[in-house]
Amino acid sequence: MTSAQRIAFGTLDGQPAEAIELTAATLSARILPLGATLQSLCVPDRDGTVADIVLGFDDVQSYRDRPSWFGVTVGRYANRIAHGRFSLDGRTYTLETNNTPNHLHGGSDGFDQRLWDVAEVGQDDGAAWVRLTLTSPDGDAGYPGTLHASATYTLTPEALTIAYAATTDAPTVVNLTNHAFFDLGGQGEAMRHLLTIEAVQFLPVDATSIPTGERRAVAGTPFDFRSPHVIGDRVRDGRDEQIAIGRGYDHNFIVRGKVGVLRPAAVLADPTSGRVMDVAVTAPGLQLYAGNFLNGAQAGKGGRLYRQGDAVCLEPQAWPDTPNRSDFPSARLDPGQRYESVMRFAFSVR
């Protein structure tokens, strides 16, 4: 059975709010127009027991009042831009430095805090989907050009696919991704998950988490996930200066294969529940973030306190600080061009 329906989902800033529920066989997902957010993703384990495998809040107002990036769409530019500045065609643009001294995820009033329009809700025999749209005006958060963006969530019996697209009326930079925190066991034990990443290099960062420009081989480092490895085994290995800088994993991996083509990027597996998630991307990079700044002060779904290591993020995206690095794959978007980034999360059991 597949279905897509709009449902009432509490209130937002005193006004009635809604969500879109997608169902395809044993999978289900709930999408919020606020932030084009993945609020829940329910997947069965090897015994058929269904659990919600993403962190978040039970009510939409909390996404406004306690912004924590749980499942949101981030933009205009995911990840960091050094010192909140970049130049384009000889002109310098200044952005908010909300992650001192850098700009992070589009700023404190980024796309995650915007109420997206629900443009289409649909279903057929094999899929259910919702398409959300957002217009970001010229100068929004300091970025040039009017950007027309869309986020399309499509659920099939095997996978959730998120497709981002955008056009502009003036040269700009764009880098959209989803910031889901995954916990395949649903028990806050993501550091016990096995992770494989299709990358032979990653991007080391400086003390402020900006890439140094080096493309470092993963071989012989805690960043070697070319074969399955338990995340928690090396997440606190302070002998590696990159682990110390990031307080664990918070780094971009260079995904093998042709950019723009949907290709394997990672496999996340929970031995306890048997759930397996295969990640495919079109983006040049995959940011691995192990929830290093979850400190137990934030109560999420069911009143559960989220702690460091409870979940892991696998964010397909352009490389951090690309607008300031001519040697990185470009994040520039010009009029007449169409930005596209597709990520597919496929589920199975072992």
Tab-separated table of N, CA, C and O in Angstrom, residues 274-327:
chain	number	residue	atom	x	y	z
A	274	GLY	N	19.400	-5.414	12.853
A	274	GLY	CA	19.495	-5.942	11.500
A	274	GLY	C	19.217	-4.922	10.421
A	274	GLY	O	19.353	-5.233	9.229
A	275	ARG	N	18.826	-3.691	10.794
A	275	ARG	CA	18.544	-2.681	9.773
A	275	ARG	C	19.822	-2.246	9.074
A	275	ARG	O	20.859	-2.045	9.704
A	276	VAL	N	19.715	-2.086	7.755
A	276	VAL	CA	20.830	-1.636	6.924
A	276	VAL	C	20.333	-0.487	6.052
A	276	VAL	O	19.251	-0.567	5.467
A	277	MET	N	21.126	0.574	5.967
A	277	MET	CA	20.781	1.718	5.127
A	277	MET	C	21.909	1.958	4.131
A	277	MET	O	23.050	2.229	4.508
A	278	ASP	N	21.584	1.826	2.831
A	278	ASP	CA	22.525	2.124	1.759
A	278	ASP	C	22.271	3.542	1.265
A	278	ASP	O	21.132	3.887	0.898
A	279	VAL	N	23.323	4.346	1.241
A	279	VAL	CA	23.207	5.744	0.836
A	279	VAL	C	23.836	5.923	-0.536
A	279	VAL	O	24.994	5.543	-0.751
A	280	ALA	N	23.077	6.517	-1.456
A	280	ALA	CA	23.590	6.868	-2.772
A	280	ALA	C	23.417	8.370	-2.969
A	280	ALA	O	22.430	8.955	-2.501
A	281	VAL	N	24.369	8.999	-3.666
A	281	VAL	CA	24.366	10.455	-3.789
A	281	VAL	C	24.792	10.868	-5.187
A	281	VAL	O	25.439	10.108	-5.910
A	282	THR	N	24.459	12.112	-5.539
A	282	THR	CA	25.018	12.733	-6.740
A	282	THR	C	26.054	13.787	-6.379
A	282	THR	O	26.785	14.254	-7.243
A	283	ALA	N	26.118	14.176	-5.111
A	283	ALA	CA	26.999	15.249	-4.647
A	283	ALA	C	28.460	14.810	-4.639
A	283	ALA	O	28.766	13.618	-4.601
A	284	PRO	N	29.387	15.770	-4.602
A	284	PRO	CA	30.817	15.414	-4.567
A	284	PRO	C	31.304	14.941	-3.204
A	284	PRO	O	32.323	14.257	-3.117
A	285	GLY	N	30.569	15.307	-2.130
A	285	GLY	CA	31.040	14.976	-0.796
A	285	GLY	C	29.967	14.391	0.090
A	285	GLY	O	28.771	14.477	-0.192
A	286	LEU	N	30.428	13.785	1.189
A	286	LEU	CA	29.532	13.246	2.209
A	286	LEU	C	30.099	13.652	3.562
A	286	LEU	O	31.219	13.247	3.917
A	287	GLN	N	29.346	14.464	4.303
A	287	GLN	CA	29.787	14.881	5.628
A	287	GLN	C	29.362	13.837	6.656
A	287	GLN	O	28.176	13.521	6.794
A	288	LEU	N	30.353	13.311	7.357
A	288	LEU	CA	30.095	12.402	8.473
A	288	LEU	C	30.145	13.207	9.759
A	288	LEU	O	31.175	13.810	10.075
A	289	TYR	N	29.034	13.223	10.487
A	289	TYR	CA	28.958	13.929	11.764
A	289	TYR	C	28.359	12.979	12.788
A	289	TYR	O	27.258	12.462	12.596
A	290	ALA	N	29.103	12.758	13.882
A	290	ALA	CA	28.700	11.748	14.865
A	290	ALA	C	27.966	12.341	16.065
A	290	ALA	O	28.016	11.777	17.161
A	291	GLY	N	27.272	13.460	15.852
A	291	GLY	CA	26.489	14.041	16.940
A	291	GLY	C	27.349	14.493	18.103
A	291	GLY	O	26.946	14.389	19.268
A	292	ASN	N	28.523	15.056	17.802
A	292	ASN	CA	29.505	15.367	18.835
A	292	ASN	C	29.054	16.447	19.820
A	292	ASN	O	29.593	16.544	20.926
A	293	PHE	N	28.087	17.262	19.406
A	293	PHE	CA	27.666	18.365	20.257
A	293	PHE	C	26.300	18.113	20.903
A	293	PHE	O	25.716	19.021	21.506
A	294	LEU	N	25.794	16.891	20.791
A	294	LEU	CA	24.598	16.524	21.553
A	294	LEU	C	25.046	16.275	22.996
A	294	LEU	O	25.810	15.356	23.264
A	295	ASN	N	24.555	17.092	23.912
A	295	ASN	CA	25.120	17.069	25.267
A	295	ASN	C	24.145	16.626	26.346
A	295	ASN	O	24.420	16.787	27.542
A	296	GLY	N	23.005	16.052	25.956
A	296	GLY	CA	22.046	15.585	26.948
A	296	GLY	C	21.140	16.668	27.476
A	296	GLY	O	20.269	16.402	28.315
A	297	ALA	N	21.298	17.903	26.983
A	297	ALA	CA	20.453	19.005	27.449
A	297	ALA	C	19.186	19.144	26.620
A	297	ALA	O	18.273	19.879	27.007
A	298	GLN	N	19.131	18.449	25.496
A	298	GLN	CA	18.007	18.576	24.571
A	298	GLN	C	17.110	17.349	24.654
A	298	GLN	O	17.546	16.227	24.409
A	299	ALA	N	15.836	17.567	25.024
A	299	ALA	CA	14.866	16.472	25.069
A	299	ALA	C	14.137	16.410	23.737
A	299	ALA	O	13.539	17.401	23.305
A	300	GLY	N	14.165	15.243	23.101
A	300	GLY	CA	13.529	15.083	21.808
A	300	GLY	C	12.272	14.242	21.894
A	300	GLY	O	11.498	14.349	22.853
A	301	LYS	N	12.051	13.404	20.910
A	301	LYS	CA	10.839	12.597	20.833
A	301	LYS	C	10.689	11.747	22.084
A	301	LYS	O	11.651	11.144	22.566
A	302	GLY	N	9.463	11.720	22.606
A	302	GLY	CA	9.185	10.920	23.785
A	302	GLY	C	9.876	11.416	25.038
A	302	GLY	O	9.961	10.694	26.038
A	303	GLY	N	10.397	12.643	24.996
A	303	GLY	CA	11.080	13.205	26.146
A	303	GLY	C	12.477	12.669	26.364
A	303	GLY	O	13.085	12.935	27.407
A	304	ARG	N	13.012	11.942	25.387
A	304	ARG	CA	14.339	11.345	25.530
A	304	ARG	C	15.435	12.386	25.362
A	304	ARG	O	15.415	13.184	24.410
A	305	LEU	N	16.399	12.408	26.282
A	305	LEU	CA	17.531	13.307	26.190
A	305	LEU	C	18.524	12.769	25.171
A	305	LEU	O	18.968	11.622	25.266
A	306	TYR	N	18.869	13.614	24.216
A	306	TYR	CA	19.804	13.207	23.176
A	306	TYR	C	21.230	13.514	23.621
A	306	TYR	O	21.553	14.628	24.017
A	307	ARG	N	22.082	12.482	23.534
A	307	ARG	CA	23.458	12.585	24.001
A	307	ARG	C	24.432	12.359	22.855
A	307	ARG	O	24.076	11.818	21.815
A	308	GLN	N	25.693	12.763	23.101
A	308	GLN	CA	26.741	12.555	22.115
A	308	GLN	C	26.798	11.090	21.693
A	308	GLN	O	26.812	10.187	22.532
A	309	GLY	N	26.789	10.886	20.380
A	309	GLY	CA	26.889	9.535	19.848
A	309	GLY	C	25.581	8.796	19.706
A	309	GLY	O	25.558	7.657	19.252
A	310	ASP	N	24.455	9.439	20.085
A	310	ASP	CA	23.161	8.768	19.963
A	310	ASP	C	22.792	8.498	18.512
A	310	ASP	O	22.035	7.566	18.218
A	311	ALA	N	23.289	9.322	17.602
A	311	ALA	CA	22.914	9.203	16.192
A	311	ALA	C	24.074	9.697	15.341
A	311	ALA	O	25.025	10.316	15.836
A	312	VAL	N	23.972	9.437	14.050
A	312	VAL	CA	25.023	9.835	13.120
A	312	VAL	C	24.382	10.479	11.891
A	312	VAL	O	23.315	10.056	11.433
A	313	CYS	N	25.031	11.531	11.388
A	313	CYS	CA	24.560	12.208	10.177
A	313	CYS	C	25.452	11.830	9.003
A	313	CYS	O	26.683	11.773	9.137
A	314	LEU	N	24.825	11.578	7.871
A	314	LEU	CA	25.514	11.319	6.609
A	314	LEU	C	24.922	12.291	5.599
A	314	LEU	O	23.873	12.023	5.007
A	315	GLU	N	25.579	13.438	5.412
A	315	GLU	CA	25.004	14.554	4.671
A	315	GLU	C	25.664	14.713	3.301
A	315	GLU	O	26.797	15.181	3.216
A	316	PRO	N	24.974	14.359	2.220
A	316	PRO	CA	25.524	14.572	0.883
A	316	PRO	C	25.550	16.068	0.573
A	316	PRO	O	24.566	16.778	0.773
A	317	GLN	N	26.683	16.561	0.067
A	317	GLN	CA	26.791	18.007	-0.127
A	317	GLN	C	28.042	18.358	-0.922
A	317	GLN	O	28.918	17.524	-1.162
A	318	ALA	N	28.122	19.643	-1.297
A	318	ALA	CA	29.370	20.196	-1.808
A	318	ALA	C	30.365	20.265	-0.662
A	318	ALA	O	29.992	20.173	0.513
A	319	TRP	N	31.626	20.446	-0.995
A	319	TRP	CA	32.634	20.494	0.057
A	319	TRP	C	32.509	21.793	0.846
A	319	TRP	O	32.117	22.837	0.293
A	320	PRO	N	32.838	21.776	2.127
A	320	PRO	CA	32.775	22.999	2.932
A	320	PRO	C	33.678	24.092	2.364
A	320	PRO	O	34.738	23.812	1.811
A	321	ASP	N	33.235	25.346	2.511
A	321	ASP	CA	33.996	26.537	2.115
A	321	ASP	C	34.337	26.570	0.643
A	321	ASP	O	35.252	27.291	0.218
A	322	THR	N	33.608	25.828	-0.174
A	322	THR	CA	33.858	25.828	-1.614
A	322	THR	C	33.816	27.225	-2.239
A	322	THR	O	34.623	27.514	-3.131
A	323	PRO	N	32.915	28.141	-1.811
A	323	PRO	CA	32.920	29.470	-2.435
A	323	PRO	C	34.249	30.213	-2.310
A	323	PRO	O	34.505	31.147	-3.073
A	324	ASN	N	35.093	29.811	-1.362
A	324	ASN	CA	36.400	30.445	-1.187
A	324	ASN	C	37.552	29.602	-1.730
A	324	ASN	O	38.714	29.955	-1.538
A	325	ARG	N	37.241	28.487	-2.402
A	325	ARG	CA	38.283	27.573	-2.853
A	325	ARG	C	38.102	27.274	-4.334
A	325	ARG	O	37.268	26.461	-4.731
A	326	SER	N	38.902	27.912	-5.156
A	326	SER	CA	38.803	27.681	-6.596
A	326	SER	C	39.261	26.278	-6.983
A	326	SER	O	38.963	25.804	-8.089
A	327	ASP	N	39.988	25.601	-6.077
A	327	ASP	CA	40.468	24.254	-6.364
A	327	ASP	C	39.475	23.180	-5.939
A	327	ASP	O	39.739	21.989	-6.107
